[in-house]
Amino acid sequence: MSDFIGHECGVCALRLLKPLEYYKHKYGSFTYGIDKMHLMMEKQKNRGQDGAGFASIKLDTQPGERYISRARSKSKHTAIETLFDKIKTDIETSFEVFPESKKDIATLKKHIPYIGEALLGHVRYGTSGGNNKENIHPFLRQNNWMHRNLIVAGNFNMTNLQDQFQALINLGQHPKEKVDTVTVMEKIGHFLDDAVNKIYKDLKAEGYSKREASPLIAERLHIHKILKRSSKDWDGGYVIAGLLGHGDMFVLRDPIGIRPAYYYHDEEVVVIASERAPIQTVFNAPFETICELPPGKVFIVKKTGDIFQKKVLKRGENKACSFERIYFSRANDTEIYRERKKLGQLQTHEVLKAVDSDLENTVFSFIPNTSETYFYGLLEGLQNHLADSQKEEILKLKIPDEKALNTIFSRRIRIEKVPIKEAKVRTFISEDLDRDFMVTNSYDITYGTVKPTDNLVVFDDSIVRGTTLKKNILRMLDRLNPKKIVIVSGAPQIRYPDCYGIDMAKLKDLVAFTATIELHKERGNYTTLKEEIYQDCLSQPDSGEVKNCVKALYEGVSDEDISDKVSEILSKEHIKADVKVIFQSVRNLHKACPKNKGDWYFTGNYPTNGGNKIANKAFVNYYKGFDLRAE
Ligand SMILES: NC(=O)CC[C@H](N)C(=O)O
């Protein structure tokens, strides 16, 4: 990926089903759970580097003993390290002060922080609110009543945050912040309070004392009902994980499965996380034992260790985000690896066409690191093509002689490591400036890999803004003097903003959008069309069905016209070589990634009403020249 996009968060919820002594005895450490969480978070680092957080709950503590621990770090890019350094130091220091805790579990629970049975971790790329420590998950809603303590961490973005916020005010609340995680948490918290109150009233009527009621509340608390009430009006993509003070754990997934969640359990642990491959590695769990949490369902682990799923929302048509497969998730998941390779392979024909099938004078490379797997797929396609042409040539030979065969078999696909990704250089300037500065310094090239008579094909997994390509990569590649540079995008043209978790909220930032605008300007219909779309956006109702008015912009403009214009925009300044950009087709995307049908950023087909609203808002921002995220 040449453009950086802030995007997903990663969650991991872990419940140790055996007593803590069990893990000490079997694995030699009381910190077994924490170590597993550390690994799970590290392996989901790709999903969030603005901050990281951890919370845990100790089961069955005595009144007055701390049973909730939480730590958070906002050290950008090193948050996980910093977080676990702190956790480990705190634990070691406490063991030094209370050495007897190493022998007696009751003492350990009393004195040593973080070591608990229910654990929750989060890696964050923020989409709402800034990157201050307060916005790092897990969020905590504390109460003196154990059951009302709520800890929340999520991978989510709601399209109707304003309405949600207003709904809280209508419920009589006075939210302390407008950050989306607070809104979500307060909503759940409101119905949790309500449920606990009701259960307590029932128990009182049944003659139980307050103390006797406590364990019964835990038993009778139906999390799925609380979540059903809380999520009734949520419009967005979400995986919300939570812990209740007494030790219940839950993970809820949105009804069309936009955001991913996987789970695994055996007799020792239950783990739910954003990605499957980390679970496979960290728990040495075979692929087929890890399941996807069905959309609209909540996965619950009760304090008792009972595990079950409940339907919370009516499941809709699968709209799992295809960007998860293209870029966000780690490529070592067996399915994702296969899909990315397929995406690369499906570009073979277009790539060959772009270089007139001249393999002798074409060098192939990729933009590190996330495009590597695609590249292997393209190579397979090219190798097949080469083998076919070799076969044809051999069949054409009347008498196969050694010289002719040598010539045929000496043909190779020329692979070189051309672009090199630089290590991140940290600066002290503000984020936007930082981004621009980094862009022009983020890639280098290997000299001597390309001749002036060569075409240079470089694979990129997706092109969002095209800024790094334009400002850095193409300029660097051009220094090698190739006659033609072909940039291949594994993803289709990104034409619409995302609103379910990816930081692509401004239309003007998308190079495919800018290219289309340029085309309309050239054709002389820009001003009228812009006005029409703007008026159409304004005429959409506040509630009820809303259409995506931005779609009109792409009518009558072919994919190829947009690709050619993108090529022109990217190479406008200072590029000597002929530049061609090739994008994946949406059809091929679905062929390669059949399980992830969410494609709104390419097609404008938003799966929820909120998505259409955001697209229209983004256009209004563009029209008015506002440099704002549509949310
Ligand atoms: N990327 C995410 O899932 C972000 C979660 C949440 N919206 C936040 O900004 O903290």
XYZ file of C-alpha atoms and ligand atoms in Angstrom:
641
model
C 0.000 0.000 0.000
C 1.594 3.242 -1.081
C -0.977 5.491 0.654
C -1.348 5.238 4.354
C -4.952 4.988 5.477
C -5.997 5.065 9.076
C -8.451 2.299 9.394
C -9.445 -0.599 11.527
C -9.074 -1.328 15.148
C -8.308 -4.739 16.497
C -9.943 -6.350 19.491
C -9.155 -9.415 21.498
C -11.206 -10.853 24.344
C -9.816 -13.771 26.290
C -11.389 -15.786 29.059
C -9.384 -18.267 31.073
C -11.753 -21.093 31.920
C -9.565 -22.831 34.524
C -8.395 -21.426 37.855
C -5.217 -19.335 37.602
C -3.172 -22.038 39.409
C -3.841 -24.349 36.479
C -1.926 -22.122 34.048
C 0.884 -21.598 36.542
C 1.198 -25.335 36.953
C 0.888 -26.215 33.272
C 2.648 -23.289 31.590
C 4.843 -22.104 34.437
C 3.378 -18.640 34.820
C 0.553 -16.719 36.405
C 0.840 -14.246 33.544
C -0.208 -16.830 30.960
C -3.326 -14.835 30.009
C -1.476 -11.537 29.808
C 1.275 -13.043 27.680
C -1.298 -14.490 25.293
C -3.019 -11.109 25.082
C 0.292 -9.415 24.380
C 0.912 -11.769 21.463
C -2.645 -11.448 20.161
C -2.361 -7.682 20.160
C 1.082 -7.674 18.599
C -0.226 -9.885 15.806
C -3.075 -7.475 15.220
C -0.783 -4.459 15.234
C -1.657 -3.967 11.569
C -5.116 -2.911 12.774
C -4.104 -0.043 15.003
C -1.056 1.967 15.914
C -2.468 5.145 17.415
C -2.800 3.509 20.787
C -3.336 0.277 22.673
C -5.207 -0.688 25.796
C -5.806 -3.607 28.101
C -8.286 -4.375 30.851
C -8.866 -7.395 33.006
C -11.274 -8.651 35.621
C -10.503 -10.961 38.504
C -13.345 -13.266 39.388
C -14.605 -13.908 42.925
C -12.689 -11.244 44.804
C -13.590 -10.012 48.270
C -15.319 -6.634 48.784
C -12.717 -3.898 49.002
C -10.283 -5.717 46.727
C -9.563 -4.248 43.331
C -10.955 -6.502 40.684
C -10.671 -4.317 37.586
C -7.326 -3.301 36.117
C -6.822 -1.196 33.067
C -3.815 0.301 31.293
C -3.600 2.314 28.099
C -0.841 3.732 25.959
C -1.001 6.398 23.319
C 2.586 6.085 22.131
C 1.979 6.066 18.404
C 3.543 3.035 16.670
C 5.008 1.690 19.908
C 1.814 1.605 21.948
C 1.689 -2.177 22.423
C 5.291 -2.309 23.621
C 4.828 0.613 25.987
C 1.586 -0.809 27.314
C 2.962 -4.239 28.125
C 6.197 -2.797 29.523
C 4.070 -0.910 32.008
C 1.903 -3.925 32.811
C 4.925 -6.151 33.329
C 6.754 -3.610 35.449
C 3.679 -3.073 37.628
C 3.271 -6.823 38.106
C 6.939 -7.389 38.909
C 6.989 -4.505 41.361
C 3.895 -5.847 43.119
C 5.408 -9.327 43.351
C 8.481 -7.781 44.978
C 6.313 -6.050 47.573
C 4.069 -9.090 48.111
C 6.309 -12.110 47.438
C 3.831 -14.455 49.147
C 1.491 -13.782 46.170
C 3.566 -16.211 44.134
C 2.420 -19.057 46.346
C -1.107 -18.211 47.331
C -3.731 -17.379 44.752
C -5.998 -15.428 47.142
C -3.067 -13.156 48.029
C -2.167 -12.834 44.384
C -5.690 -11.737 43.512
C -5.587 -9.233 46.335
C -2.258 -7.605 45.537
C -1.154 -8.184 41.980
C -2.767 -6.033 39.316
C -3.871 -7.176 35.834
C -3.742 -10.919 36.506
C -7.337 -11.957 36.048
C -9.526 -14.458 34.245
C -11.375 -12.160 31.840
C -9.143 -10.029 29.648
C -9.818 -7.462 26.960
C -7.322 -5.815 24.616
C -7.532 -3.230 21.886
C -5.271 -1.688 19.258
C -6.590 1.586 17.883
C -6.628 3.665 14.764
C -8.962 6.420 15.806
C -11.920 7.365 13.632
C -13.734 9.494 16.199
C -12.129 11.923 18.614
C -8.441 12.687 18.777
C -5.551 10.521 19.742
C -5.340 11.527 23.370
C -5.127 8.848 26.016
C -8.757 9.343 27.034
C -9.881 8.009 23.665
C -7.870 4.814 23.805
C -10.005 1.740 24.451
C -11.024 -0.084 26.624
C -13.415 2.486 28.065
C -14.570 2.075 31.608
C -17.949 2.873 33.145
C -17.513 2.407 36.836
C -20.046 1.758 39.536
C -20.057 0.507 43.113
C -22.447 -2.198 42.025
C -20.288 -4.913 40.527
C -22.684 -5.862 37.736
C -22.986 -2.308 36.534
C -19.300 -1.918 35.801
C -18.897 -1.946 32.081
C -15.701 -2.141 30.053
C -15.952 -1.614 26.295
C -13.567 -1.860 23.366
C -14.576 -1.954 19.743
C -13.744 -1.931 16.103
C -16.474 0.257 14.774
C -17.731 3.353 13.114
C -21.329 4.504 13.291
C -22.819 6.651 10.557
C -25.474 8.172 12.798
C -23.429 9.254 15.757
C -25.207 12.604 16.047
C -28.587 10.866 16.364
C -27.160 8.434 18.894
C -25.791 11.270 20.941
C -29.145 13.030 20.861
C -30.866 9.789 21.874
C -28.759 9.687 25.052
C -29.771 13.222 25.882
C -33.382 12.210 25.294
C -32.847 9.413 27.799
C -31.968 12.098 30.318
C -28.211 11.563 30.218
C -25.540 14.215 30.054
C -22.699 12.523 28.154
C -19.305 13.828 29.219
C -17.899 13.516 25.705
C -19.012 13.289 22.094
C -16.567 10.515 21.227
C -18.319 7.550 19.627
C -17.044 4.937 22.081
C -18.523 6.929 24.969
C -21.839 7.134 23.117
C -21.898 3.394 22.480
C -20.813 2.582 26.020
C -23.316 4.921 27.649
C -26.107 3.404 25.587
C -25.198 -0.112 26.715
C -24.622 1.195 30.241
C -28.060 2.768 30.364
C -29.814 -0.494 29.552
C -27.450 -2.448 31.785
C -28.410 -0.248 34.746
C -32.025 -0.711 33.855
C -31.719 -4.501 33.637
C -29.823 -4.774 36.942
C -32.446 -2.601 38.646
C -35.288 -4.724 37.366
C -33.662 -8.005 38.333
C -32.918 -6.649 41.786
C -36.521 -5.548 42.236
C -37.726 -9.039 41.268
C -35.263 -10.666 43.656
C -36.314 -8.372 46.466
C -39.922 -9.283 45.831
C -38.862 -12.922 45.996
C -37.460 -12.240 49.468
C -33.700 -12.139 48.767
C -31.442 -9.767 50.689
C -29.100 -7.395 48.819
C -26.130 -9.657 49.443
C -27.953 -12.772 48.397
C -29.182 -11.010 45.289
C -25.737 -10.303 43.909
C -24.826 -13.746 42.483
C -28.388 -14.163 41.267
C -28.220 -10.898 39.333
C -25.157 -12.229 37.515
C -27.073 -15.371 36.659
C -30.225 -13.664 35.466
C -28.593 -10.893 33.481
C -29.362 -11.405 29.786
C -26.675 -9.530 27.906
C -28.239 -10.147 24.516
C -31.411 -8.390 25.644
C -29.413 -5.401 26.876
C -27.559 -5.276 23.575
C -30.756 -5.644 21.598
C -32.132 -2.534 23.243
C -28.852 -0.638 22.969
C -28.121 -1.399 19.322
C -31.634 -0.869 18.007
C -30.717 2.335 16.146
C -27.058 1.766 15.423
C -26.164 2.265 11.785
C -22.628 1.290 11.029
C -20.004 -1.395 10.955
C -19.125 -2.736 14.358
C -17.632 -5.366 16.561
C -18.182 -4.324 20.155
C -16.498 -6.278 22.907
C -17.202 -5.837 26.577
C -16.756 -7.083 30.098
C -19.141 -6.692 33.012
C -17.727 -6.187 36.486
C -18.701 -9.620 37.769
C -16.921 -11.322 34.844
C -19.394 -11.835 31.972
C -17.866 -11.208 28.561
C -19.496 -10.383 25.238
C -18.666 -9.597 21.633
C -21.373 -8.283 19.300
C -21.053 -8.149 15.506
C -23.079 -5.890 13.191
C -25.989 -7.478 11.290
C -24.317 -7.514 7.879
C -20.881 -8.488 9.124
C -19.041 -5.387 7.939
C -16.387 -5.743 10.617
C -14.809 -9.130 11.275
C -14.786 -11.315 14.390
C -13.555 -14.858 14.943
C -13.683 -17.117 17.970
C -12.091 -20.244 19.294
C -12.482 -22.235 22.477
C -11.166 -25.354 24.106
C -11.284 -26.530 27.705
C -8.731 -23.915 28.822
C -9.587 -20.724 26.957
C -12.159 -18.827 24.960
C -10.786 -16.198 22.620
C -12.537 -13.804 20.280
C -10.547 -11.531 17.998
C -10.759 -9.412 14.872
C -8.625 -11.798 12.864
C -8.316 -15.544 12.588
C -4.618 -16.061 11.845
C -3.429 -14.573 15.180
C -5.708 -17.009 17.049
C -4.306 -19.863 14.971
C -0.728 -18.966 15.855
C -1.078 -17.829 19.454
C -3.258 -20.757 20.551
C -1.875 -23.274 18.078
C -5.439 -23.836 16.934
C -6.160 -25.595 13.649
C -7.909 -23.502 10.995
C -11.161 -25.457 11.127
C -11.542 -24.989 14.888
C -11.770 -21.205 14.541
C -15.183 -19.887 13.541
C -16.488 -16.606 12.298
C -18.995 -14.941 14.594
C -22.224 -14.765 12.566
C -23.400 -11.218 11.790
C -26.040 -9.873 14.161
C -25.048 -12.280 16.923
C -23.417 -11.798 20.262
C -20.911 -14.261 21.626
C -21.255 -14.534 25.381
C -19.023 -16.089 28.002
C -20.792 -15.991 31.344
C -18.863 -15.682 34.546
C -19.668 -19.355 35.139
C -17.751 -20.235 31.954
C -20.911 -21.029 29.993
C -20.415 -20.147 26.349
C -23.209 -19.409 23.913
C -24.324 -17.173 21.079
C -27.570 -15.242 20.833
C -29.188 -13.373 18.011
C -29.317 -9.654 18.730
C -30.094 -8.174 15.341
C -31.778 -9.556 12.263
C -29.055 -10.748 9.955
C -28.958 -8.911 6.622
C -27.241 -9.732 3.362
C -23.509 -10.325 3.841
C -21.616 -7.096 3.315
C -18.312 -7.952 4.932
C -15.801 -5.245 4.091
C -13.685 -6.350 1.118
C -10.923 -3.972 2.201
C -10.269 -6.396 5.041
C -9.145 -8.859 2.405
C -7.413 -6.297 0.203
C -5.380 -4.576 2.844
C -6.311 -4.482 6.527
C -6.073 -8.045 7.708
C -2.796 -9.893 7.917
C -2.052 -11.858 4.771
C -0.971 -14.994 6.634
C -4.565 -16.133 6.988
C -4.889 -19.026 4.568
C -8.011 -17.627 2.875
C -6.732 -14.079 2.654
C -3.422 -15.245 1.250
C -5.220 -17.228 -1.440
C -7.545 -14.328 -2.237
C -4.763 -11.772 -2.557
C -2.840 -14.092 -4.843
C -5.940 -14.578 -6.938
C -6.410 -10.811 -7.182
C -2.859 -10.526 -8.485
C -3.303 -13.381 -10.902
C -6.494 -11.905 -12.303
C -4.515 -8.864 -13.473
C -2.203 -10.933 -15.699
C -4.054 -10.326 -18.929
C -4.285 -6.553 -18.439
C -0.647 -6.332 -17.444
C 0.518 -8.273 -20.489
C -1.613 -6.062 -22.692
C -0.010 -2.950 -21.192
C 3.503 -4.168 -22.055
C 2.578 -5.772 -25.398
C 3.473 -9.149 -23.887
C 7.120 -8.120 -24.161
C 8.471 -10.162 -21.255
C 12.031 -9.791 -22.460
C 11.965 -6.060 -21.899
C 9.797 -5.868 -18.805
C 10.813 -5.836 -15.156
C 8.217 -6.785 -12.530
C 8.196 -5.552 -8.966
C 5.886 -4.521 -6.137
C 5.467 -1.813 -3.539
C 6.391 -3.272 -0.163
C 5.080 -4.715 2.024
C 1.365 -5.335 1.670
C 1.429 -5.876 -2.113
C 3.840 -8.791 -1.946
C 1.201 -11.522 -1.896
C -0.610 -10.019 -4.901
C 2.701 -10.012 -6.709
C 3.121 -13.751 -6.204
C -0.299 -14.212 -7.791
C 0.646 -12.051 -10.767
C 3.870 -14.028 -11.121
C 1.935 -17.267 -11.257
C -0.213 -15.794 -14.008
C 2.855 -14.631 -15.908
C 4.570 -17.984 -15.470
C 1.536 -19.752 -16.887
C 1.559 -17.378 -19.811
C 5.267 -17.973 -20.376
C 4.857 -21.745 -20.192
C 2.028 -21.583 -22.732
C 4.054 -19.519 -25.146
C 7.076 -21.798 -24.687
C 4.898 -24.790 -25.440
C 3.565 -23.106 -28.560
C 7.052 -22.282 -29.779
C 8.212 -25.847 -29.222
C 5.264 -27.243 -31.082
C 6.093 -24.940 -33.963
C 9.651 -26.292 -34.225
C 9.869 -28.769 -37.054
C 13.000 -30.470 -35.721
C 13.692 -29.514 -32.080
C 17.377 -28.639 -31.916
C 19.249 -27.781 -28.734
C 19.978 -24.203 -29.700
C 16.336 -23.421 -30.354
C 15.254 -25.135 -27.140
C 17.898 -23.253 -25.165
C 16.589 -19.979 -26.493
C 13.017 -20.907 -25.611
C 13.886 -22.113 -22.101
C 16.146 -19.171 -21.343
C 13.096 -16.914 -21.182
C 12.392 -15.728 -17.664
C 10.008 -13.420 -15.912
C 12.308 -10.599 -14.845
C 11.656 -9.951 -11.167
C 13.542 -7.253 -9.295
C 13.262 -5.609 -5.920
C 12.761 -2.083 -7.193
C 10.863 0.057 -4.634
C 12.151 -0.154 -1.080
C 10.119 0.947 1.911
C 11.993 3.137 4.331
C 11.780 2.778 8.080
C 9.475 5.384 9.608
C 11.203 8.577 10.593
C 9.419 10.245 13.451
C 9.007 13.984 13.435
C 7.581 16.491 15.843
C 5.414 18.382 13.425
C 1.641 18.289 13.265
C -0.138 15.311 11.742
C -1.031 16.679 8.316
C 2.375 18.216 7.740
C 3.899 15.065 9.102
C 2.012 13.020 6.559
C 3.125 15.150 3.626
C 6.707 15.227 4.751
C 6.753 11.485 5.225
C 5.192 10.899 1.828
C 8.164 12.328 -0.011
C 10.581 10.299 2.032
C 8.925 6.981 2.469
C 10.327 4.951 -0.446
C 13.653 4.443 -2.167
C 14.693 2.336 -5.183
C 17.285 -0.233 -6.083
C 19.560 1.274 -8.689
C 20.709 -0.734 -11.694
C 17.642 -2.965 -11.853
C 16.044 -1.441 -14.960
C 17.365 -0.577 -18.418
C 16.115 2.395 -20.482
C 14.643 -0.081 -22.966
C 12.541 -1.713 -20.246
C 8.961 -1.453 -19.131
C 8.620 -1.429 -15.389
C 5.528 -3.013 -13.862
C 4.970 -2.273 -10.181
C 2.155 -3.815 -8.154
C 0.307 -1.888 -5.464
C -2.573 -3.369 -3.481
C -4.730 -0.251 -3.783
C -4.560 3.402 -4.725
C -6.511 5.751 -2.486
C -5.157 9.280 -2.735
C -2.234 8.447 -4.966
C -0.164 11.009 -3.072
C 2.767 8.750 -2.278
C 2.780 7.393 -5.801
C 2.843 10.871 -7.236
C 5.150 12.595 -4.811
C 7.583 9.829 -4.139
C 7.336 6.424 -5.809
C 6.821 7.434 -9.441
C 9.539 10.039 -9.238
C 11.929 7.488 -7.792
C 10.996 4.846 -10.362
C 11.463 7.370 -13.133
C 15.067 7.898 -12.044
C 15.732 4.404 -13.345
C 14.743 5.655 -16.826
C 12.291 2.953 -17.872
C 10.441 3.639 -21.089
C 7.094 2.852 -19.496
C 5.887 2.473 -15.909
C 2.789 0.381 -15.298
C 1.227 0.641 -11.853
C -1.159 -2.206 -11.146
C -3.733 -1.773 -8.410
C -5.013 -4.962 -6.819
C -8.181 -3.098 -5.813
C -10.717 -1.357 -8.053
C -10.960 2.445 -8.302
C -11.919 3.951 -4.944
C -14.703 6.343 -5.888
C -16.717 6.848 -2.702
C -15.929 7.553 0.934
C -16.014 4.864 3.562
C -18.005 5.387 6.721
C -17.728 2.065 8.484
C -14.234 2.375 9.888
C -11.821 3.331 7.131
C -10.450 6.820 7.157
C -11.523 7.738 3.613
C -14.129 10.362 4.343
C -13.180 13.195 2.002
C -14.086 12.840 -1.663
C -11.516 15.339 -2.841
C -8.783 13.102 -1.442
C -9.699 10.177 -3.667
C -7.717 10.226 -6.877
C -10.441 8.343 -8.820
C -12.923 11.056 -7.804
C -10.544 13.857 -8.796
C -9.931 12.141 -12.136
C -13.659 11.948 -12.819
C -14.083 15.621 -11.966
C -11.281 16.440 -14.413
C -13.014 14.421 -17.118
C -16.284 16.297 -16.587
C -14.408 19.591 -16.722
C -12.881 18.582 -20.052
C -16.280 17.559 -21.368
C -17.746 20.881 -20.326
C -20.520 19.528 -18.090
C -18.808 19.870 -14.718
C -20.579 22.998 -13.439
C -24.059 21.750 -14.284
C -23.454 18.258 -12.959
C -21.878 19.536 -9.742
C -24.888 21.762 -9.129
C -27.346 18.988 -9.934
C -25.720 16.526 -7.588
C -25.490 19.148 -4.858
C -29.185 20.014 -5.161
C -30.036 16.331 -5.209
C -28.042 15.828 -1.990
C -29.893 18.715 -0.337
C -33.261 17.348 -1.373
C -32.722 14.027 0.376
C -34.952 13.468 3.420
C -33.552 13.619 6.959
C -35.130 10.328 7.831
C -36.240 7.346 5.784
C -34.685 6.106 2.556
C -31.885 8.216 1.175
C -30.189 7.640 -2.174
C -26.513 8.016 -2.954
C -26.565 11.087 -5.187
C -22.829 10.919 -5.916
C -23.400 7.955 -8.220
C -24.584 10.368 -10.926
C -21.033 11.655 -11.195
C -19.798 8.367 -12.605
C -22.578 7.860 -15.115
C -21.336 7.982 -18.686
C -17.692 7.794 -17.651
C -15.948 4.516 -18.362
C -13.566 2.712 -16.020
C -10.880 3.097 -18.609
C -11.379 6.858 -18.951
C -10.942 7.195 -15.188
C -7.841 4.969 -15.139
C -6.241 6.977 -17.944
C -6.979 10.229 -16.168
C -5.541 8.852 -12.927
C -2.378 7.939 -14.869
C -2.198 11.481 -16.167
C -2.747 13.079 -12.749
C -0.099 10.932 -11.123
C 2.513 11.534 -13.770
C 1.747 15.140 -14.598
C 4.822 16.573 -12.982
C 8.392 15.631 -13.768
C 7.833 12.088 -15.027
C 9.634 11.232 -18.256
C 8.334 7.692 -18.671
C 4.987 6.850 -20.147
C 2.762 5.966 -17.149
C -0.221 3.627 -17.153
C -2.342 2.717 -14.165
C -4.399 -0.475 -14.247
C -7.141 -1.075 -11.705
C -8.837 -4.320 -10.747
C -12.389 -4.720 -11.962
C -15.172 -5.045 -9.382
C -16.191 -8.318 -11.037
C -12.766 -9.808 -10.485
C -12.710 -8.532 -6.920
C -15.803 -10.578 -6.145
C -14.441 -13.544 -8.014
C -11.301 -13.503 -5.872
C -12.941 -12.594 -2.544
C -16.329 -14.306 -2.658
C -17.013 -14.065 1.077
C -16.541 -10.305 1.438
C -19.257 -8.701 -0.585
C -18.927 -5.170 0.830
C -17.792 -2.959 -2.051
C -19.389 0.486 -1.447
C -16.111 2.428 -1.823
C -15.863 1.059 -5.378
C -19.514 0.902 -6.415
C -21.352 3.389 -4.187
C -23.697 0.587 -3.113
C -23.788 1.325 0.600
C -25.384 -1.412 2.650
C -27.074 0.969 5.095
C -28.949 4.205 4.764
C -26.283 5.917 6.841
C -23.727 5.124 4.137
C -25.712 6.984 1.471
C -26.101 9.913 3.842
C -22.349 10.053 4.417
C -21.637 9.925 0.670
C -24.005 12.865 0.151
C -22.479 14.768 3.069
C -19.038 14.180 1.583
C -20.246 15.672 -1.694
C -21.724 18.693 0.064
C -18.371 19.187 1.796
C -16.646 18.959 -1.572
C -19.104 21.410 -3.151
C -18.640 23.934 -0.372
C -14.895 23.493 -0.321
C -14.936 22.252 3.278
C -11.914 20.176 4.190
C -13.970 18.078 6.586
C -14.515 14.401 7.172
C -18.057 13.389 6.393
C -19.448 11.811 9.554
N -10.957 2.014 13.890
C -11.876 1.836 14.806
O -12.543 0.811 14.881
C -12.114 3.007 15.694
C -13.033 2.764 16.850
C -13.652 4.053 17.351
N -14.536 4.601 16.360
C -12.579 5.049 17.734
O -12.320 5.991 17.029
O -11.975 4.877 18.769
